[in-house]
CSV table of N, CA and C in Angstrom, one decimal:
chain,number,residue,atom,x,y,z
A,91,MET,N,-55.5,-3.4,-70.5
A,91,MET,CA,-56.7,-2.7,-71.1
A,91,MET,C,-56.0,-1.4,-71.7
A,92,PRO,N,-56.0,-1.1,-73.0
A,92,PRO,CA,-55.3,0.1,-73.3
A,92,PRO,C,-56.1,1.4,-72.8
A,93,ASP,N,-55.1,2.3,-72.2
A,93,ASP,CA,-55.7,3.6,-71.8
A,93,ASP,C,-55.0,4.6,-72.2
A,94,PRO,N,-55.6,5.5,-73.2
A,94,PRO,CA,-54.6,6.7,-74.0
A,94,PRO,C,-54.4,7.9,-72.8
A,95,GLY,N,-55.2,7.6,-71.6
A,95,GLY,CA,-54.8,8.7,-70.6
A,95,GLY,C,-53.8,8.5,-69.9
A,96,LEU,N,-53.2,7.2,-70.1
A,96,LEU,CA,-51.7,7.0,-69.4
A,96,LEU,C,-50.7,7.3,-70.2
A,97,GLY,N,-50.9,7.3,-71.5
A,97,GLY,CA,-49.9,7.7,-72.7
A,97,GLY,C,-50.0,6.8,-73.9
A,98,THR,N,-49.3,6.9,-74.8
A,98,THR,CA,-49.2,6.2,-76.0
A,98,THR,C,-48.8,4.7,-75.7
A,99,ASN,N,-49.5,3.8,-76.1
A,99,ASN,CA,-49.2,2.5,-75.8
A,99,ASN,C,-48.9,1.9,-74.5
A,100,GLU,N,-50.0,2.6,-73.5
A,100,GLU,CA,-49.8,2.3,-72.0
A,100,GLU,C,-51.0,1.5,-71.8
A,101,TYR,N,-51.0,0.7,-70.7
A,101,TYR,CA,-52.1,-0.2,-70.4
A,101,TYR,C,-52.4,-0.1,-68.9
A,102,LEU,N,-53.6,-0.3,-68.6
A,102,LEU,CA,-54.2,-0.6,-67.2
A,102,LEU,C,-54.2,-2.2,-67.1
A,103,ARG,N,-53.5,-2.8,-66.2
A,103,ARG,CA,-53.3,-4.2,-66.2
A,103,ARG,C,-54.1,-4.7,-65.0
A,104,ILE,N,-54.5,-5.9,-65.0
A,104,ILE,CA,-55.0,-6.7,-63.9
A,104,ILE,C,-54.3,-8.2,-63.9
A,105,GLY,N,-53.7,-8.5,-62.7
A,105,GLY,CA,-53.0,-9.8,-62.8
A,105,GLY,C,-52.6,-10.1,-61.7
A,106,GLY,N,-51.5,-10.8,-61.4
A,106,GLY,CA,-51.1,-11.4,-60.1
A,106,GLY,C,-49.7,-11.1,-59.9
A,107,GLN,N,-49.4,-10.9,-58.6
A,107,GLN,CA,-47.9,-10.5,-58.1
A,107,GLN,C,-48.0,-11.0,-56.6
A,108,ASP,N,-46.8,-11.6,-56.2
A,108,ASP,CA,-46.9,-12.1,-54.8
A,108,ASP,C,-48.0,-12.8,-54.3
A,109,SER,N,-48.6,-13.4,-55.3
A,109,SER,CA,-49.5,-14.7,-55.1
A,109,SER,C,-50.9,-14.1,-55.0
A,110,ILE,N,-51.1,-12.8,-55.4
A,110,ILE,CA,-52.5,-12.2,-55.1
A,110,ILE,C,-52.7,-11.5,-56.3
A,111,LEU,N,-54.0,-11.2,-56.4
A,111,LEU,CA,-54.5,-10.5,-57.6
A,111,LEU,C,-54.3,-8.9,-57.2
A,112,MET,N,-54.0,-8.1,-58.5
A,112,MET,CA,-53.7,-6.8,-58.4
A,112,MET,C,-53.8,-6.1,-59.7
A,113,TYR,N,-53.9,-4.7,-59.4
A,113,TYR,CA,-53.9,-3.9,-60.6
A,113,TYR,C,-52.6,-3.4,-60.8
A,114,ASN,N,-52.2,-2.8,-62.0
A,114,ASN,CA,-50.9,-2.2,-62.4
A,114,ASN,C,-51.1,-1.1,-63.5
A,115,ARG,N,-50.7,-0.1,-63.2
A,115,ARG,CA,-50.6,1.0,-64.0
A,115,ARG,C,-49.3,1.1,-64.9
A,116,GLU,N,-49.2,0.9,-66.1
A,116,GLU,CA,-48.0,0.9,-66.9
A,116,GLU,C,-47.1,2.0,-66.9
A,117,SER,N,-47.8,3.3,-66.7
A,117,SER,CA,-47.3,4.3,-67.1
A,117,SER,C,-46.3,4.6,-65.9
A,118,ASP,N,-46.7,4.4,-64.8
A,118,ASP,CA,-45.8,4.7,-63.5
A,118,ASP,C,-45.6,3.5,-62.8
A,119,ASP,N,-46.0,2.4,-63.2
A,119,ASP,CA,-45.9,1.2,-62.3
A,119,ASP,C,-46.4,1.1,-61.0
A,120,ALA,N,-47.5,1.9,-60.8
A,120,ALA,CA,-48.1,2.0,-59.5
A,120,ALA,C,-49.0,0.6,-59.4
A,121,THR,N,-49.0,0.1,-58.3
A,121,THR,CA,-50.0,-0.9,-57.9
A,121,THR,C,-50.8,-0.7,-57.1
A,122,LEU,N,-52.1,-1.5,-57.2
A,122,LEU,CA,-53.2,-1.5,-56.2
A,122,LEU,C,-53.6,-3.0,-55.9
A,123,PRO,N,-53.4,-3.5,-54.7
A,123,PRO,CA,-53.0,-2.5,-53.5
A,123,PRO,C,-51.6,-2.4,-53.5
A,124,ASP,N,-51.0,-1.6,-52.6
A,124,ASP,CA,-49.5,-1.3,-52.4
A,124,ASP,C,-49.1,-2.8,-52.2
A,125,MET,N,-47.8,-2.9,-52.7
A,125,MET,CA,-47.2,-4.3,-52.7
A,125,MET,C,-46.3,-4.4,-51.5
A,126,SER,N,-47.0,-4.2,-50.3
A,126,SER,CA,-46.3,-4.4,-48.9
A,126,SER,C,-47.0,-5.4,-48.2
A,127,PRO,N,-46.5,-5.8,-47.1
A,127,PRO,CA,-47.0,-6.8,-46.3
A,127,PRO,C,-48.6,-6.7,-45.9
A,128,GLN,N,-48.7,-5.3,-45.6
A,128,GLN,CA,-50.2,-4.8,-45.3
A,128,GLN,C,-51.1,-4.9,-46.5
A,129,GLY,N,-50.7,-4.4,-47.7
A,129,GLY,CA,-51.3,-4.3,-48.8
A,129,GLY,C,-51.6,-5.6,-49.5
A,130,THR,N,-50.7,-6.5,-49.5
A,130,THR,CA,-51.0,-7.8,-50.2
A,130,THR,C,-52.0,-8.6,-49.2
A,131,ALA,N,-52.2,-8.4,-48.2
A,131,ALA,CA,-53.0,-9.1,-47.0
A,131,ALA,C,-54.5,-8.5,-47.4
A,132,THR,N,-54.7,-7.5,-48.1
A,132,THR,CA,-56.1,-7.0,-48.4
A,132,THR,C,-56.5,-7.3,-49.8
A,133,SER,N,-55.8,-8.2,-50.5
A,133,SER,CA,-56.2,-8.7,-51.7
A,133,SER,C,-56.3,-10.1,-51.6
A,134,GLU,N,-56.5,-11.0,-52.7
A,134,GLU,CA,-56.7,-12.4,-52.6
A,134,GLU,C,-55.9,-13.3,-53.6
A,135,ALA,N,-55.6,-14.5,-53.4
A,135,ALA,CA,-55.1,-15.3,-54.4
A,135,ALA,C,-56.2,-15.7,-55.2
A,136,LEU,N,-55.8,-16.1,-56.3
A,136,LEU,CA,-56.8,-16.6,-57.4
A,136,LEU,C,-56.8,-18.1,-57.2
A,137,PRO,N,-57.9,-18.6,-56.6
A,137,PRO,CA,-58.0,-20.0,-56.4
A,137,PRO,C,-57.8,-20.9,-57.6
A,138,THR,N,-57.1,-22.0,-57.5
A,138,THR,CA,-56.6,-22.8,-58.8
A,138,THR,C,-57.4,-24.2,-58.7
A,139,GLY,N,-57.6,-24.7,-59.7
A,139,GLY,CA,-58.3,-26.2,-59.8
A,139,GLY,C,-59.7,-26.0,-59.7
A,140,THR,N,-60.2,-24.8,-59.8
A,140,THR,CA,-61.8,-24.5,-60.0
A,140,THR,C,-62.2,-23.5,-60.7
A,141,TRP,N,-63.3,-23.3,-61.2
A,141,TRP,CA,-63.8,-22.3,-62.0
A,141,TRP,C,-64.0,-21.0,-60.8
A,142,ASN,N,-63.8,-19.7,-61.4
A,142,ASN,CA,-64.0,-18.6,-60.5
A,142,ASN,C,-64.6,-17.5,-61.2
A,143,CYS,N,-65.3,-16.6,-60.7
A,143,CYS,CA,-65.9,-15.4,-61.0
A,143,CYS,C,-65.2,-14.3,-60.6
A,144,PHE,N,-64.6,-13.4,-61.7
A,144,PHE,CA,-64.0,-12.3,-61.4
A,144,PHE,C,-64.5,-11.2,-62.1
A,145,GLU,N,-65.1,-10.0,-61.5
A,145,GLU,CA,-65.5,-9.1,-61.9
A,145,GLU,C,-64.9,-7.8,-61.4
A,146,TYR,N,-64.9,-6.6,-62.2
A,146,TYR,CA,-64.5,-5.5,-61.9
A,146,TYR,C,-65.3,-4.3,-62.4
A,147,HIS,N,-65.1,-3.1,-61.8
A,147,HIS,CA,-65.9,-2.0,-62.4
A,147,HIS,C,-64.9,-0.8,-62.5
A,148,LEU,N,-65.0,-0.2,-63.5
A,148,LEU,CA,-64.1,1.1,-63.9
A,148,LEU,C,-65.1,2.2,-63.9
A,149,GLY,N,-65.1,3.1,-62.9
A,149,GLY,CA,-66.3,4.2,-62.9
A,149,GLY,C,-65.8,5.4,-63.7
A,150,THR,N,-66.7,6.1,-64.2
A,150,THR,CA,-66.2,7.6,-64.8
A,150,THR,C,-65.5,8.7,-63.6
A,151,ASP,N,-65.7,8.3,-62.6
A,151,ASP,CA,-65.1,9.2,-61.6
A,151,ASP,C,-63.7,8.6,-61.0
A,152,GLY,N,-63.2,7.7,-61.7
A,152,GLY,CA,-61.9,7.1,-61.1
A,152,GLY,C,-62.1,5.8,-60.2
A,153,THR,N,-63.4,5.5,-59.9
A,153,THR,CA,-63.6,4.5,-59.0
A,153,THR,C,-63.4,3.0,-59.7
A,154,ILE,N,-62.4,2.1,-58.9
A,154,ILE,CA,-62.5,0.7,-59.3
A,154,ILE,C,-63.0,0.0,-58.2
A,155,GLN,N,-63.9,-1.1,-58.6
A,155,GLN,CA,-64.4,-1.9,-57.6
A,155,GLN,C,-64.2,-3.4,-58.3
A,156,THR,N,-63.8,-4.4,-57.2
A,156,THR,CA,-63.6,-5.6,-57.7
A,156,THR,C,-64.0,-6.7,-56.7
A,157,TRP,N,-64.5,-7.7,-57.3
A,157,TRP,CA,-65.0,-9.0,-56.7
A,157,TRP,C,-64.6,-10.1,-57.1
A,158,LEU,N,-64.4,-11.1,-56.2
A,158,LEU,CA,-64.1,-12.6,-56.6
A,158,LEU,C,-65.0,-13.4,-56.1
A,159,ASN,N,-65.8,-14.2,-56.9
A,159,ASN,CA,-66.8,-15.2,-56.5
A,159,ASN,C,-67.7,-14.4,-55.6
A,160,ASN,N,-68.2,-13.4,-55.9
A,160,ASN,CA,-69.2,-12.6,-55.3
A,160,ASN,C,-68.7,-11.7,-54.0
A,161,GLU,N,-67.5,-11.9,-53.6
A,161,GLU,CA,-67.0,-11.3,-52.4
A,161,GLU,C,-66.0,-10.1,-53.0
A,162,THR,N,-66.3,-8.8,-52.2
A,162,THR,CA,-65.5,-7.7,-52.6
A,162,THR,C,-64.1,-7.8,-52.2
A,163,ILE,N,-63.2,-7.4,-53.0
A,163,ILE,CA,-61.8,-7.5,-52.6
A,163,ILE,C,-61.4,-6.1,-52.1
A,164,ALA,N,-61.1,-5.8,-50.8
A,164,ALA,CA,-61.1,-4.3,-50.3
A,164,ALA,C,-59.8,-4.0,-50.7
A,165,GLY,N,-58.8,-4.6,-50.9
A,165,GLY,CA,-57.4,-3.9,-51.2
A,165,GLY,C,-57.4,-3.5,-53.0
A,166,LEU,N,-58.8,-4.1,-53.5
A,166,LEU,CA,-58.5,-3.6,-55.0
A,166,LEU,C,-59.8,-2.7,-55.2
A,167,ASP,N,-60.3,-2.0,-54.2
A,167,ASP,CA,-61.4,-0.8,-54.3
A,167,ASP,C,-60.7,0.5,-54.1
A,168,VAL,N,-60.9,1.3,-55.0
A,168,VAL,CA,-60.5,2.7,-54.7
A,168,VAL,C,-61.3,3.8,-55.4
A,169,GLY,N,-61.6,5.0,-55.0
A,169,GLY,CA,-62.0,6.0,-55.6
A,169,GLY,C,-62.8,6.8,-54.6
A,170,PRO,N,-63.6,7.8,-55.2
A,170,PRO,CA,-64.2,8.6,-54.1
A,170,PRO,C,-65.2,8.0,-53.0
A,171,GLY,N,-65.1,8.4,-51.8
A,171,GLY,CA,-65.9,7.9,-50.9
A,171,GLY,C,-65.5,6.3,-50.5
A,172,ILE,N,-64.3,5.9,-51.0
A,172,ILE,CA,-63.8,4.6,-50.7
A,172,ILE,C,-62.6,4.7,-49.8
A,173,THR,N,-62.6,4.3,-48.7
A,173,THR,CA,-61.3,4.2,-47.9
A,173,THR,C,-60.4,2.9,-48.2
A,174,ASN,N,-59.3,3.1,-48.7
A,174,ASN,CA,-58.2,2.1,-48.9
A,174,ASN,C,-56.9,2.6,-48.2
A,175,ALA,N,-56.5,2.0,-47.2
A,175,ALA,CA,-55.3,2.7,-46.6
A,175,ALA,C,-54.1,1.9,-47.4
A,176,ASN,N,-54.2,1.1,-48.2
A,176,ASN,CA,-53.2,0.5,-49.0
A,176,ASN,C,-53.2,0.8,-50.5
A,177,ALA,N,-53.6,2.1,-50.8
A,177,ALA,CA,-53.6,2.7,-52.1
A,177,ALA,C,-52.8,3.7,-52.3
A,178,ASP,N,-51.6,3.9,-51.5
A,178,ASP,CA,-50.8,5.2,-51.6
A,178,ASP,C,-50.3,5.2,-53.0
A,179,GLN,N,-49.8,4.2,-53.4
A,179,GLN,CA,-49.2,4.3,-55.0
A,179,GLN,C,-50.2,4.8,-55.9
A,180,TRP,N,-51.3,4.1,-55.9
A,180,TRP,CA,-52.4,4.4,-56.7
A,180,TRP,C,-52.9,5.8,-56.8
A,181,THR,N,-53.1,6.4,-55.5
A,181,THR,CA,-53.6,7.4,-55.5
A,181,THR,C,-52.5,8.8,-55.5
A,182,ARG,N,-51.5,8.4,-55.6
A,182,ARG,CA,-50.3,9.6,-55.9
A,182,ARG,C,-50.9,10.4,-57.2
A,183,ALA,N,-51.4,9.6,-58.1
A,183,ALA,CA,-51.8,10.3,-59.5
A,183,ALA,C,-53.3,10.4,-59.4
A,184,ASN,N,-53.8,11.5,-59.7
A,184,ASN,CA,-55.2,11.8,-60.0
A,184,ASN,C,-55.7,10.7,-61.4
A,185,PHE,N,-56.0,9.6,-61.2
A,185,PHE,CA,-56.1,8.7,-62.5
A,185,PHE,C,-57.7,8.4,-62.6
A,186,ILE,N,-58.3,8.5,-63.6
A,186,ILE,CA,-59.5,8.2,-64.1
A,186,ILE,C,-59.3,7.3,-65.1
A,187,PRO,N,-59.7,5.9,-65.1
A,187,PRO,CA,-59.4,4.9,-66.2
A,187,PRO,C,-60.3,5.5,-67.5
A,188,LYS,N,-59.6,5.4,-68.7
A,188,LYS,CA,-60.3,5.8,-70.0
A,188,LYS,C,-59.9,4.8,-71.1
A,189,VAL,N,-60.1,3.4,-70.6
A,189,VAL,CA,-59.9,2.3,-71.4
A,189,VAL,C,-60.6,2.3,-72.8
A,190,THR,N,-59.9,1.7,-73.8
A,190,THR,CA,-60.5,1.9,-75.1
A,190,THR,C,-60.6,0.3,-75.5
A,191,GLY,N,-60.2,-0.8,-74.6
A,191,GLY,CA,-60.5,-2.0,-75.2
A,191,GLY,C,-60.2,-2.8,-74.1
A,192,VAL,N,-60.4,-4.2,-74.1
A,192,VAL,CA,-60.4,-5.2,-73.0
A,192,VAL,C,-59.6,-6.5,-73.6
A,193,TYR,N,-58.5,-6.8,-73.2
A,193,TYR,CA,-57.8,-7.8,-73.8
A,193,TYR,C,-57.6,-9.1,-72.7
A,194,PHE,N,-57.6,-10.5,-73.0
A,194,PHE,CA,-57.5,-11.3,-72.1
A,194,PHE,C,-56.3,-12.2,-72.5
A,195,GLY,N,-55.8,-12.5,-71.3
A,195,GLY,CA,-54.5,-13.4,-71.6
A,195,GLY,C,-53.9,-13.2,-70.2
A,196,TRP,N,-52.6,-13.9,-69.9
A,196,TRP,CA,-51.8,-14.1,-68.8
A,196,TRP,C,-50.3,-14.0,-69.2
A,197,GLU,N,-49.6,-13.3,-68.6
A,197,GLU,CA,-48.1,-13.1,-69.0
A,197,GLU,C,-47.5,-13.4,-67.6
A,198,SER,N,-46.5,-14.4,-67.7
A,198,SER,CA,-45.7,-14.7,-66.5
A,198,SER,C,-44.6,-14.5,-66.5
A,199,TYR,N,-44.2,-13.6,-65.8
A,199,TYR,CA,-42.6,-12.9,-65.8
A,199,TYR,C,-41.5,-13.8,-65.1
A,200,GLY,N,-42.1,-14.8,-64.1
A,200,GLY,CA,-41.3,-15.7,-63.4
A,200,GLY,C,-40.8,-17.1,-64.3
A,201,GLY,N,-41.3,-17.2,-65.2
A,201,GLY,CA,-41.0,-18.5,-66.0
A,201,GLY,C,-42.1,-19.5,-65.8
A,202,ASP,N,-43.2,-19.3,-64.7
A,202,ASP,CA,-44.1,-20.3,-64.5
A,202,ASP,C,-44.8,-20.5,-65.8
A,203,VAL,N,-45.3,-22.0,-65.6
A,203,VAL,CA,-46.2,-22.3,-66.7
A,203,VAL,C,-47.6,-22.3,-66.1
A,204,ASN,N,-48.6,-21.5,-66.8
A,204,ASN,CA,-50.0,-21.3,-66.2
A,204,ASN,C,-50.9,-21.6,-67.2
A,205,THR,N,-52.0,-22.3,-66.9
A,205,THR,CA,-53.3,-22.6,-67.9
A,205,THR,C,-54.3,-21.8,-67.5
A,206,PHE,N,-55.1,-21.2,-68.3
A,206,PHE,CA,-56.2,-20.4,-67.9
A,206,PHE,C,-57.3,-20.6,-68.9
A,207,TRP,N,-58.3,-20.6,-68.4
A,207,TRP,CA,-59.6,-20.9,-69.3
A,207,TRP,C,-60.6,-19.7,-69.0
A,208,TYR,N,-61.0,-19.2,-70.1
A,208,TYR,CA,-62.1,-18.1,-69.9
A,208,TYR,C,-63.3,-18.6,-70.5
A,209,ASP,N,-64.3,-18.0,-69.6
A,209,ASP,CA,-65.8,-18.7,-70.3
A,209,ASP,C,-66.8,-17.7,-69.6
A,210,ASP,N,-67.8,-17.3,-70.6
A,210,ASP,CA,-68.8,-16.6,-70.3
A,210,ASP,C,-68.3,-15.2,-69.8
A,211,VAL,N,-67.4,-14.6,-70.7
A,211,VAL,CA,-66.9,-13.0,-70.7
A,211,VAL,C,-68.0,-12.3,-71.0
A,212,SER,N,-68.5,-11.1,-70.0
A,212,SER,CA,-69.5,-10.2,-70.4
A,212,SER,C,-68.9,-8.9,-70.0
A,213,ILE,N,-69.3,-8.0,-71.0
A,213,ILE,CA,-68.7,-6.4,-70.6
A,213,ILE,C,-70.1,-5.8,-70.7
A,214,GLN,N,-70.4,-5.2,-69.6
A,214,GLN,CA,-71.7,-4.6,-69.3
A,214,GLN,C,-71.4,-3.2,-68.6
A,215,SER,N,-72.4,-2.4,-68.6
A,215,SER,CA,-72.4,-1.0,-68.0
A,215,SER,C,-72.9,-1.0,-66.5
A,216,THR,N,-73.3,-2.4,-66.2
A,216,THR,CA,-74.0,-2.6,-64.7
A,216,THR,C,-73.2,-4.0,-64.1
A,217,ARG,N,-73.3,-4.2,-63.1
A,217,ARG,CA,-72.6,-5.4,-62.4
A,217,ARG,C,-73.6,-6.6,-63.0
A,218,VAL,N,-73.0,-7.6,-63.3
A,218,VAL,CA,-73.8,-8.9,-63.5
A,218,VAL,C,-74.0,-9.7,-62.6
A,219,GLY,N,-72.9,-9.8,-61.9
A,219,GLY,CA,-72.9,-10.8,-60.6
A,219,GLY,C,-72.6,-12.3,-60.9
A,220,CYS,N,-72.4,-13.1,-60.2
A,220,CYS,CA,-71.9,-14.5,-60.6
A,220,CYS,C,-73.0,-15.4,-60.3
């Protein structure tokens, strides 16, 4: 998602690394959760061979909340009033998302071949639910 608050042509990204879902700020390469054994244990792998419901909320106060198949992913939640011991990289900067667009796709850095299907994409001001 392009975010001019991060800099020119800088993006807030959602994807996968170490077999889990994670966020990445392109400007400083911070990840949420921290990519440590403790951090990766607080996220989830994207199940394969089935349809999944992935939802996230970017709040105007810097809150990020994330759900997979109606279950909160604790490692991918951060913001005022949210305790996340595995968000050290993310919270080093006072980051409030200011995205100007939402793009869909998948980029594989390891040479893997992946097939993704997107269906029922919805962008709303409140949570839709699965």
